[in-house]
Coordinates of C-alpha atoms and ligand atoms in Angstrom, one line a residue:
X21 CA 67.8 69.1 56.5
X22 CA 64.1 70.0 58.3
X23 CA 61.9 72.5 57.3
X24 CA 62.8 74.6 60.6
X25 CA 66.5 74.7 59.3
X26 CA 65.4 76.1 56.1
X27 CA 62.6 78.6 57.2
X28 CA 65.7 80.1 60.0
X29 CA 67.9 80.4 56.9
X30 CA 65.2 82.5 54.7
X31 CA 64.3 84.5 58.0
X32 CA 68.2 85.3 58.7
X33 CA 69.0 86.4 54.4
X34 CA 65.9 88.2 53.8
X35 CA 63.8 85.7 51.7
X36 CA 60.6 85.3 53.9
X37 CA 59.2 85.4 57.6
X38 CA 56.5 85.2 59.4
X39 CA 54.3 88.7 58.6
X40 CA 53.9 91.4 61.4
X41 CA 56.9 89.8 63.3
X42 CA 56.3 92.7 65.7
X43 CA 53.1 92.0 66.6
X44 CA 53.6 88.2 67.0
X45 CA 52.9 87.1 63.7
X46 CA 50.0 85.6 62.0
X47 CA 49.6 82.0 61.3
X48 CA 49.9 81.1 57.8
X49 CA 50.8 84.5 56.5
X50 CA 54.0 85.4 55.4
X51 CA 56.0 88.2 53.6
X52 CA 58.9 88.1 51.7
X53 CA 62.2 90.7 51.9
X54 CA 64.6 92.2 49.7
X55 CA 66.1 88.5 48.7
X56 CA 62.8 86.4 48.5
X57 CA 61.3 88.9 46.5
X58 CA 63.6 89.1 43.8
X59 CA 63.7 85.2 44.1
X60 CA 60.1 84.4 43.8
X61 CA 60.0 87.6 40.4
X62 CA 62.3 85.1 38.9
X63 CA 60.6 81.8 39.1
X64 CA 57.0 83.7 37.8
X65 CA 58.9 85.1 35.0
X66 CA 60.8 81.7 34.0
X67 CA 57.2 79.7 34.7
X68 CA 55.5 82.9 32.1
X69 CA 58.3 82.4 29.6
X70 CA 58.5 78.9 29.2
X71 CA 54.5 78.2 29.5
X72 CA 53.4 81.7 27.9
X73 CA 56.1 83.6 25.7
X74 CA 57.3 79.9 24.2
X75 CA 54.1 78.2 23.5
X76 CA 52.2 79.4 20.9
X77 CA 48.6 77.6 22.1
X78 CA 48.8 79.4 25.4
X79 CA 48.0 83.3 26.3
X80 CA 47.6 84.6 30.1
X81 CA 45.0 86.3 31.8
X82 CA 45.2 88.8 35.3
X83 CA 41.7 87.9 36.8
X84 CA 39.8 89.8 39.7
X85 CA 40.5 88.1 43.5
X86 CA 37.7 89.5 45.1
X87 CA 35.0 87.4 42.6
X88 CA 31.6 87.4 42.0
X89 CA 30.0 84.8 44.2
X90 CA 27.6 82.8 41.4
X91 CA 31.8 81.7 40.5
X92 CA 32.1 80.2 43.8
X93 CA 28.4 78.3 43.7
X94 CA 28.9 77.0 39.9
X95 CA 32.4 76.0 41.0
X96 CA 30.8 74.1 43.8
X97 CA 33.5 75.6 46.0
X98 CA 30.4 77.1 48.4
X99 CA 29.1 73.8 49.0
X100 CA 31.8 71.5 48.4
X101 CA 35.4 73.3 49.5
X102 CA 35.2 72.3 53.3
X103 CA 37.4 70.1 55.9
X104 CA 35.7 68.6 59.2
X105 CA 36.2 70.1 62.2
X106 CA 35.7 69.7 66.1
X107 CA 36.8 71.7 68.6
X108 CA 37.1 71.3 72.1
X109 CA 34.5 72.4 74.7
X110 CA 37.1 73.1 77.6
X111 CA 40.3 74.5 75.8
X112 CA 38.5 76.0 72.9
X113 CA 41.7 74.5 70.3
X114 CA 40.6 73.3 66.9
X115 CA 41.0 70.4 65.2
X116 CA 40.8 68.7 61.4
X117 CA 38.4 65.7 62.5
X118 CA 39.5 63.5 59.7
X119 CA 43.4 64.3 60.5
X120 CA 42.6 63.7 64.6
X121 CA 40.8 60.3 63.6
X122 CA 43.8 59.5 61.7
X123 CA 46.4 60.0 64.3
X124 CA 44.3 59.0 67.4
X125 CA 42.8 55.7 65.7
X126 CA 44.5 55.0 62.5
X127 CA 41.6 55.4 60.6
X128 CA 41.3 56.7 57.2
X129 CA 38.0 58.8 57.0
X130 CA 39.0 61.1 53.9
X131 CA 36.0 62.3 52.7
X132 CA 33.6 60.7 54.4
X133 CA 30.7 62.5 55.7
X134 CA 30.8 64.5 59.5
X135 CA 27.9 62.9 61.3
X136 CA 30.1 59.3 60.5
X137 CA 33.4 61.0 61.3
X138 CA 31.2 62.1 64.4
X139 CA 30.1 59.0 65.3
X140 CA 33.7 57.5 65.1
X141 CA 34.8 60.1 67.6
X142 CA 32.4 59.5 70.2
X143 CA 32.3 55.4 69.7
X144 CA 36.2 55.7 70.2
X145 CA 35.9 58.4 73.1
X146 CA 38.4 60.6 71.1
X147 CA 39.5 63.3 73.5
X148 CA 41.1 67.1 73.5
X149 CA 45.3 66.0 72.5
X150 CA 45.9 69.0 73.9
X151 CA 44.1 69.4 77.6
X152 CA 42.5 65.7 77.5
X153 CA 38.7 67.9 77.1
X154 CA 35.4 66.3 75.6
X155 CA 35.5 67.4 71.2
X156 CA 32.3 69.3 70.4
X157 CA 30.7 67.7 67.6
X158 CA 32.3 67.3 64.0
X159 CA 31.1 69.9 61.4
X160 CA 31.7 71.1 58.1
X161 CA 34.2 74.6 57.7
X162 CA 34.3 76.2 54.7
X163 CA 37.8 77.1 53.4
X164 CA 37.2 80.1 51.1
X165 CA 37.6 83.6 53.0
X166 CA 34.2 85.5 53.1
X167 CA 34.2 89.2 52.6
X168 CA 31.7 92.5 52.2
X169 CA 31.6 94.0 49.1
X170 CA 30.4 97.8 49.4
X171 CA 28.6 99.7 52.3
X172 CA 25.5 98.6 54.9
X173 CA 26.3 94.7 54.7
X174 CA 26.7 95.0 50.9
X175 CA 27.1 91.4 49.3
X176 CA 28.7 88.6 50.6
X177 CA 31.9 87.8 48.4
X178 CA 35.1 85.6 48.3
X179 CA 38.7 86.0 48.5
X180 CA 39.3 83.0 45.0
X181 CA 40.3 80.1 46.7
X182 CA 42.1 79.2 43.3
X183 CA 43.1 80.9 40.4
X184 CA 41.8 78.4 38.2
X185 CA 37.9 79.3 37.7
X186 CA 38.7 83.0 36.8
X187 CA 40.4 81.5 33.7
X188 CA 37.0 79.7 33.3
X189 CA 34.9 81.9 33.7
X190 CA 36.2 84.1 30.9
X191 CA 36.7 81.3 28.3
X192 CA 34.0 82.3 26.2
X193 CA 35.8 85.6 26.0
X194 CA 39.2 84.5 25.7
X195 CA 38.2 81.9 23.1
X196 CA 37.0 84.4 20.8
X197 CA 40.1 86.4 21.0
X198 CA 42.2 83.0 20.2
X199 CA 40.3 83.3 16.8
X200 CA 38.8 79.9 17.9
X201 CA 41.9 78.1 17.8
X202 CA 41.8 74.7 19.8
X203 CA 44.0 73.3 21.3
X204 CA 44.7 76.2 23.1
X205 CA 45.3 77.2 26.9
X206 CA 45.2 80.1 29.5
X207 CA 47.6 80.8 31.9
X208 CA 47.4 82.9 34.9
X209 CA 49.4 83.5 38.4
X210 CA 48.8 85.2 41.2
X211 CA 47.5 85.0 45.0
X212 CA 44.7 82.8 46.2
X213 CA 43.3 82.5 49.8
X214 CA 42.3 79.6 52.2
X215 CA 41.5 79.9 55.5
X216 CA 43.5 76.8 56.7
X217 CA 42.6 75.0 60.0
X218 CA 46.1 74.4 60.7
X219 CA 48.6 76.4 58.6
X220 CA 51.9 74.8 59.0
X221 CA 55.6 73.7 57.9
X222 CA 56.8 77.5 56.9
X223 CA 56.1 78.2 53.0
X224 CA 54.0 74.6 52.7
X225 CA 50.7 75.2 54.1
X226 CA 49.7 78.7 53.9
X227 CA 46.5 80.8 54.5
X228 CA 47.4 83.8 51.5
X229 CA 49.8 81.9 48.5
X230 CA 50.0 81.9 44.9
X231 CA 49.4 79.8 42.3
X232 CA 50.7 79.4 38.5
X233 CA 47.6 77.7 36.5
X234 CA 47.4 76.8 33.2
X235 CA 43.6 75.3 31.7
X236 CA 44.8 73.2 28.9
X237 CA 41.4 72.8 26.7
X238 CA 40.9 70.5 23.9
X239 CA 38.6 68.6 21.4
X240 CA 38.1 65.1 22.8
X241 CA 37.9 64.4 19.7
X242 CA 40.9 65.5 17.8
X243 CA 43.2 64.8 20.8
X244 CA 47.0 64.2 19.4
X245 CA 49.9 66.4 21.2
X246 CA 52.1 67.0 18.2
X247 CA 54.9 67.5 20.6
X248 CA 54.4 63.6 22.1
X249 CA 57.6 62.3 20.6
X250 CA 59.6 64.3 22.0
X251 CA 58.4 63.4 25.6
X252 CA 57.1 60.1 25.5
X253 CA 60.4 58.3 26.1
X254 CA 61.5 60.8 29.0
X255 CA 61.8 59.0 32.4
X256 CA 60.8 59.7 35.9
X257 CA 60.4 58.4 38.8
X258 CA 56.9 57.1 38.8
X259 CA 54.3 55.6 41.0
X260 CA 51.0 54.6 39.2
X261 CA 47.7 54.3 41.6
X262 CA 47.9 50.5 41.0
X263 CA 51.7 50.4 42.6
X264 CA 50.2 52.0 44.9
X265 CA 47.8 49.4 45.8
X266 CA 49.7 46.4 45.7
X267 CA 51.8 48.8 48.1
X268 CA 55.0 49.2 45.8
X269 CA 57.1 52.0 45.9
X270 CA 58.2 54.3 42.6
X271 CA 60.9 53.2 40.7
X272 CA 62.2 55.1 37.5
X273 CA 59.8 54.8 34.5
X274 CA 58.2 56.1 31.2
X275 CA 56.4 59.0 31.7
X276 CA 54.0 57.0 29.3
X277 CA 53.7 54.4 31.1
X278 CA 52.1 56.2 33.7
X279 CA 48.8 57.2 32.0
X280 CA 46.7 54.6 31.0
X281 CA 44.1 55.2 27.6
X282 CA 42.0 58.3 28.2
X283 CA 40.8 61.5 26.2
X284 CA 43.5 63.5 25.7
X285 CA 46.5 60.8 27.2
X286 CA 49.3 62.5 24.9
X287 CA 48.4 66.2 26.4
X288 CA 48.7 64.5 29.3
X289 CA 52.0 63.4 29.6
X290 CA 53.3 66.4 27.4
X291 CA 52.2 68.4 30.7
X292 CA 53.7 66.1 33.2
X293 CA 57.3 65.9 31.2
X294 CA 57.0 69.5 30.6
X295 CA 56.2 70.3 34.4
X296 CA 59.0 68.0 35.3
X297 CA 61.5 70.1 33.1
X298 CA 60.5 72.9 34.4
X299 CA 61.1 72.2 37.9
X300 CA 64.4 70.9 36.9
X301 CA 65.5 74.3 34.8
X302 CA 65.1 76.5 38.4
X303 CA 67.0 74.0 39.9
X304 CA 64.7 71.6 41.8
X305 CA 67.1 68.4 42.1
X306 CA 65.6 65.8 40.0
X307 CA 66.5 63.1 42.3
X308 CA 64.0 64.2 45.1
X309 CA 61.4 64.5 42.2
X310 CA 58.5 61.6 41.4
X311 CA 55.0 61.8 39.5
X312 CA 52.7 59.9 41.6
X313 CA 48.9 59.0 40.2
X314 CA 46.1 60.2 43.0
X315 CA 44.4 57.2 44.3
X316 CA 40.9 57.2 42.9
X317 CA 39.1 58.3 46.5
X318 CA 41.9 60.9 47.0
X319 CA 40.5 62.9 43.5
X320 CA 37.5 65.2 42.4
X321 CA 34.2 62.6 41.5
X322 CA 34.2 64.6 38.2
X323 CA 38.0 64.2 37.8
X324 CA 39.3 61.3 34.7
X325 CA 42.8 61.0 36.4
X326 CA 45.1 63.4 38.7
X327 CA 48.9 63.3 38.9
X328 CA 50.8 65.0 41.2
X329 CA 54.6 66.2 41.2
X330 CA 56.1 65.5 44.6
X331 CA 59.7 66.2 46.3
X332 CA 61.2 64.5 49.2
X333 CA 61.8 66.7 51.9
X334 CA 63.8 64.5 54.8
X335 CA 62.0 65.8 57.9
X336 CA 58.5 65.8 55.7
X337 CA 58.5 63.3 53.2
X338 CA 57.1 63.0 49.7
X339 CA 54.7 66.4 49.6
X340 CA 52.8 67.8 46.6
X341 CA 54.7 71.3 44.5
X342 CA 52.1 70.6 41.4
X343 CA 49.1 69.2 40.8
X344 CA 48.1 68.1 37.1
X345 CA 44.3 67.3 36.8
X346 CA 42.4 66.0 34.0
X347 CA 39.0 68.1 34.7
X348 CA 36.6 66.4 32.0
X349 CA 34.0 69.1 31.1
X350 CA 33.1 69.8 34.5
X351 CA 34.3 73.3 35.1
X352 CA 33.1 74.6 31.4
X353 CA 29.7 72.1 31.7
X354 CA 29.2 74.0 35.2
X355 CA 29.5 77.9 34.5
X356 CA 27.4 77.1 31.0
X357 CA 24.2 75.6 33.0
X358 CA 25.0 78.6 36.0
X359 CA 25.2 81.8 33.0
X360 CA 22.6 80.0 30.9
X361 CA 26.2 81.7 28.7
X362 CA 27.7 79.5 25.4
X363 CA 30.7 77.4 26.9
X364 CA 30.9 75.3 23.4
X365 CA 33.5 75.4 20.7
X366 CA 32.8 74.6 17.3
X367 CA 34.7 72.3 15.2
X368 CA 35.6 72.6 11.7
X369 CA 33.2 70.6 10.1
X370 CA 30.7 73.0 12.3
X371 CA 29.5 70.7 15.6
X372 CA 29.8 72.0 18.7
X373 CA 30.9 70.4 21.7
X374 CA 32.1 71.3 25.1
X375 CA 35.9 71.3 25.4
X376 CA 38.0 68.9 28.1
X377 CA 40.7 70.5 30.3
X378 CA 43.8 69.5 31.5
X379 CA 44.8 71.9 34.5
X380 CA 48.5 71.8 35.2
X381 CA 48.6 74.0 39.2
X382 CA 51.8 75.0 40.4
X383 CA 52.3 76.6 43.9
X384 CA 55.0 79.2 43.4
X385 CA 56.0 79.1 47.5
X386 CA 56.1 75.4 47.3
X387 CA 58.3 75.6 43.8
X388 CA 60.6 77.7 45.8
X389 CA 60.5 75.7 48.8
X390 CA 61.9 72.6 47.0
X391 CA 64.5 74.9 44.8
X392 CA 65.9 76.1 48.1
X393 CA 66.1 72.8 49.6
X394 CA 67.6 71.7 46.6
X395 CA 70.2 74.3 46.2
X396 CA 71.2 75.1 50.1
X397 CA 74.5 73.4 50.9
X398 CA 76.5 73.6 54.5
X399 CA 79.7 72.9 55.0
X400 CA 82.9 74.4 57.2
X401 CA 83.4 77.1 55.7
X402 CA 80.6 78.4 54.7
X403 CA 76.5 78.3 54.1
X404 CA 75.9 78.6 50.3
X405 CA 72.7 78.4 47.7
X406 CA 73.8 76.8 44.5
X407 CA 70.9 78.2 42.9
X408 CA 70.5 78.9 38.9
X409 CA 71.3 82.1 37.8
X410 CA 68.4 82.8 36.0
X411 CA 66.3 82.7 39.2
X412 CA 69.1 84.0 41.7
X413 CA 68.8 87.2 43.3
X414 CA 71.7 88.7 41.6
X415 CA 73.3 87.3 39.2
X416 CA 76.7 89.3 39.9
X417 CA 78.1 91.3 43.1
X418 CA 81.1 94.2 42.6
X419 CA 83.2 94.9 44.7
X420 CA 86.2 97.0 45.3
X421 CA 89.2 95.5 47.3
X422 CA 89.3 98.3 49.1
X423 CA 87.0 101.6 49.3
X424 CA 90.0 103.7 48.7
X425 CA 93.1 104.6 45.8
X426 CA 90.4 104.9 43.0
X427 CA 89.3 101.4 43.0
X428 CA 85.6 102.3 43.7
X429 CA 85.5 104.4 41.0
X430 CA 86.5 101.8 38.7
X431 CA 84.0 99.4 40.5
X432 CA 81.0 101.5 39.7
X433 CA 81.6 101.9 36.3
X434 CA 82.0 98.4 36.0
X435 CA 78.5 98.2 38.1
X436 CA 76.7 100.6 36.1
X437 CA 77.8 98.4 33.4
X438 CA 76.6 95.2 34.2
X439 CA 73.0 96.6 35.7
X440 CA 71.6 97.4 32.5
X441 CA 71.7 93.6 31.4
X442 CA 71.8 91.8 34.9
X443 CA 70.4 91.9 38.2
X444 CA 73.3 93.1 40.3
X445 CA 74.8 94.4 43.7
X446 CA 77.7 96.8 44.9
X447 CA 79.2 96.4 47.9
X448 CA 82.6 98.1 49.1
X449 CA 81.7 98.1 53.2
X450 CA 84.5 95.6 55.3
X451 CA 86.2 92.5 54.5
X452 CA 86.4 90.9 51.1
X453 CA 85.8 87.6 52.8
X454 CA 83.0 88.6 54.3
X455 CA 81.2 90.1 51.4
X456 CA 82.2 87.0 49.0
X457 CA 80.1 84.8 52.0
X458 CA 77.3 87.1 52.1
X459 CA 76.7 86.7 48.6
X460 CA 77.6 83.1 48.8
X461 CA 74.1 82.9 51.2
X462 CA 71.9 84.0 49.1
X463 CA 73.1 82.9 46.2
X464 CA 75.0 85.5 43.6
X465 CA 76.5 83.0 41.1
X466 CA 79.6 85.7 40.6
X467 CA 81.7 88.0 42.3
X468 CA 83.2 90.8 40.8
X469 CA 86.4 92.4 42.4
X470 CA 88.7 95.6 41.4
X471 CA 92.2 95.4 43.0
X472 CA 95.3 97.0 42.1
X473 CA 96.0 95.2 39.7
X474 CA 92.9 96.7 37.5
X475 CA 94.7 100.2 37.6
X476 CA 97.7 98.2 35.5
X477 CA 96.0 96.2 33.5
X478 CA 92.2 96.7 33.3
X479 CA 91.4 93.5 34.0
X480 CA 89.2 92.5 37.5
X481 CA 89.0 88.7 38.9
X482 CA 85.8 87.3 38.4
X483 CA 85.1 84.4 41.5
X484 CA 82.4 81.3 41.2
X485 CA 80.3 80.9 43.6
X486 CA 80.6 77.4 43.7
X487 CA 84.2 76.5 43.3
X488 CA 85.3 79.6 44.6
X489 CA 87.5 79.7 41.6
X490 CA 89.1 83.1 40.4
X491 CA 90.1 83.9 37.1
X492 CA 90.8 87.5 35.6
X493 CA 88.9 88.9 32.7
X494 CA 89.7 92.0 30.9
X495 CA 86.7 94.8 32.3
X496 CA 85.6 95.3 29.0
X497 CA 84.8 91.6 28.4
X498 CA 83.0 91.4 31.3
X499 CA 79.3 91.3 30.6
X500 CA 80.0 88.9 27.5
X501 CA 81.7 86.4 30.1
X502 CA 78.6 87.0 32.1
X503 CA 76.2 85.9 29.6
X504 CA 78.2 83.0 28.3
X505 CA 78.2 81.7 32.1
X506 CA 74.5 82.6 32.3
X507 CA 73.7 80.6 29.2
X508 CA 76.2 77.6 29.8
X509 CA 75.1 77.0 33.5
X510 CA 73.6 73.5 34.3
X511 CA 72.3 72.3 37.7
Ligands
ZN11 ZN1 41.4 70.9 74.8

């Protein structure tokens, strides 16, 4: 399947399209409907219960997206979070410079600095793809949107680029409330803004997104996971940075095996096994999953390792859905020399020190992106998401056979029911056909129906999604059959 396929499919159901559709749209901005919404509350509440609710060294923050600017110049995000650009002098269209060299030439200038990308371009005589014009010359474009905070000019501020140093910038805070517990971590979700040169493939590349952060801090020096036997034996498919120079391709592997001796190595692949169960548990296929180690020029200078969670799309390839970096000190080091604030724990024995960070970042439209992909299925019949219940829309539909001879009654008390435990729709407008394939599209794992044969016998047929199966159930059993199925269900 391509991306356009998928992005039509969320457009036609209700999950997301492109915002202000009446007004053309607006590149890289997207809302969500009646479907997506209730899709994308799921996966934030799974991603908070399994990273939050079940693990005690972690609590969650809700931090400001309209920050302070000193955040933005301690990060280094004011000086450092640019791409290259160029545009052209006779069309006016704008490009990345680095991606344009890449295309054009075949050369890989990542990171290197504008006046050489700039250099390249005019050696090469790079011209406009577009309308064949002369490219202006290469400069730097920051990514972070600017923004006036109060009246006359006021102060310039940011949009957060990130969730991340929000959850930094309050560790001093949030320490203290831990009752100075280390390890410990700080989650947070929410939106995050970048004003993308070239927004693109639907949900992947966007302008307005959210993230789902964790910073994972810990004592260098008392660095054991006590959770690492459980996941050090766990298999994925893997791709180390040095496979990746001898030009190999990943192949199925301990997630051990993929991090070499470092401060904090067992955190480390607790957070890549855990990350890779988690994706699995909404329903991400696991076959179109690999962990693949950034190449040392592709990561931060400051950074002691990055390893990013990729899916196979067909049409795109492997792309990024997390990103799990080792940060060193950096970010703490940083906002203590900025403040002139304490960033330092203090150990048992009393020395202080500066804690490390492991920062698992999840993009929640790129989770769902892959889940969808994952879950979509097309065949004769019919166009259905075989997608968990525990992130599905609804988790049960009831209907009626007909709207008439006291059946919707019966249905709506069976509804009413059901709504105070699940998430769940009634529908008694047309053709039972019909209604079981709308809720086949976007997903309801079950299908509840009241025929005549309820007014006999109390009992209503209960139909899965996925094999279409019927079987009948007595009303009153109902909700327990629910939650059985709910609990029982496996990708
Ligand atoms: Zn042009």
């Amino acid at each position: 399947m391509d991306i356009k396929t998928l992005a039509d499919f969320c457009a036609k159901v209700g999950i997301a399209f492109p915002t202000a559709e009446i007004y053309g749209g607006f590149s890289g901005f997207y809302d969500w409907g009646p479907v997506g919404v209730e899709i994308k509350n799921n996966v934030k509440r799974v991603w908070w219960r399994t990273f939050v609710h079940q693990m005690d060294e972690i609590v969650g923050i809700d931090g400001s997206i309209v920050t302070h600017p000193d955040v933005w110049k301690a990060s280094g995000h004011v000086e450092h979070f640019h791409d290259v650009v160029t545009r052209c002098k006779k069309c006016g269209r704008a490009y990345r410079a680095d991606k344009l060299v890449l295309e054009v030439l075949g050369i890989n200038v990542e990171g290197k600095p504008a006046e050489e990308i700039d250099t390249i371009i005019r050696k090469n005589n790079v011209r406009c793809p577009s309308c064949g014009g002369e490219l202006g010359p290469v400069e730097y474009f920051n990514l972070m949107f600017e923004t006036k905070v109060g009246p006359y000019g006021g102060v310039t501020s940011y949009l957060r680029p990130e969730t991340a140093q929000l959850i930094f910038v309050n560790f001093p805070r949030v320490y203290l409330l831990a009752r100075k517990r280390m390890p410990f971590g700080i989650a947070q979700m929410g939106k995050a803004y970048r004003n993308e040169i070239s927004p693109r493939n639907f949900l992947f590349r966007l302008r307005e997104f959210e993230q789902m952060e964790i910073e994972f801090f810990f004592d260098p020096k008392d660095d054991a996971c006590p959770y690492y036997n459980e996941v050090k034996g766990k298999k994925v498919l893997g791709l180390t940075a040095e496979m990746q120079e001898r030009g190999e391709k990943e192949r199925p592997m301990r997630i051990a095996d993929l991090v070499p001796e470092m401060p904090g190595r067992e955190w480390m692949i607790f957070w890549i096994a855990k990350s890779v169960d988690f994706f699995v548990s909404v329903g991400v296929d696991p076959k179109r999953i690999r962990v693949r180690e950034q190449l040392p020029d592709e990561r931060a200078h400051y950074s002691m390792g990055t390893w990013d969670v990729e899916f196979r799309f067909d049409d795109l390839g492997w792309q990024e859905i997390e990103g799990i970096a080792h940060r060193g000190t950096y970010d703490l080091s940083r906002h203590q020399e900025f403040s002139g604030k304490s960033f330092e724990a203090v150990r048992p024995d009393g020395s202080k020190f500066i804690p490390m960070v492991i920062e698992p970042s999840w993009g929640v439209e790129r989770t769902i992106l892959a889940m969808l992909y994952s879950a979509y299925r097309k065949d004769e019949k019919r166009t259905y998401l075989r997608i968990h219940p525990q992130v599905a829309p609804y988790v049960v539909a009831v209907f009626p056979l007909v709207s008439k001879d006291g059946l919707p009654e019966i249905a709506r008390e069976i509804y009413k029911e059901i709504r105070t435990e699940f998430r769940a729709f009634y529908d008694e407008k047309g053709n039972i056909g019909k209604r079981y394939r709308r809720q086949d599209e976007i997903g309801t794992p079950f299908c509840i129906t009241v025929d005549y044969q309820t007014r006999e016998d109390e009992t209503v047929t209960i139909r899965d999604r996925d094999t279409m199966q019927q079987e009948r159930v007595h009303k009153d059993e109902v909700v327990a059959w629910i939650r059985e199925h709910v609990k029982n269900w496996r990708v």
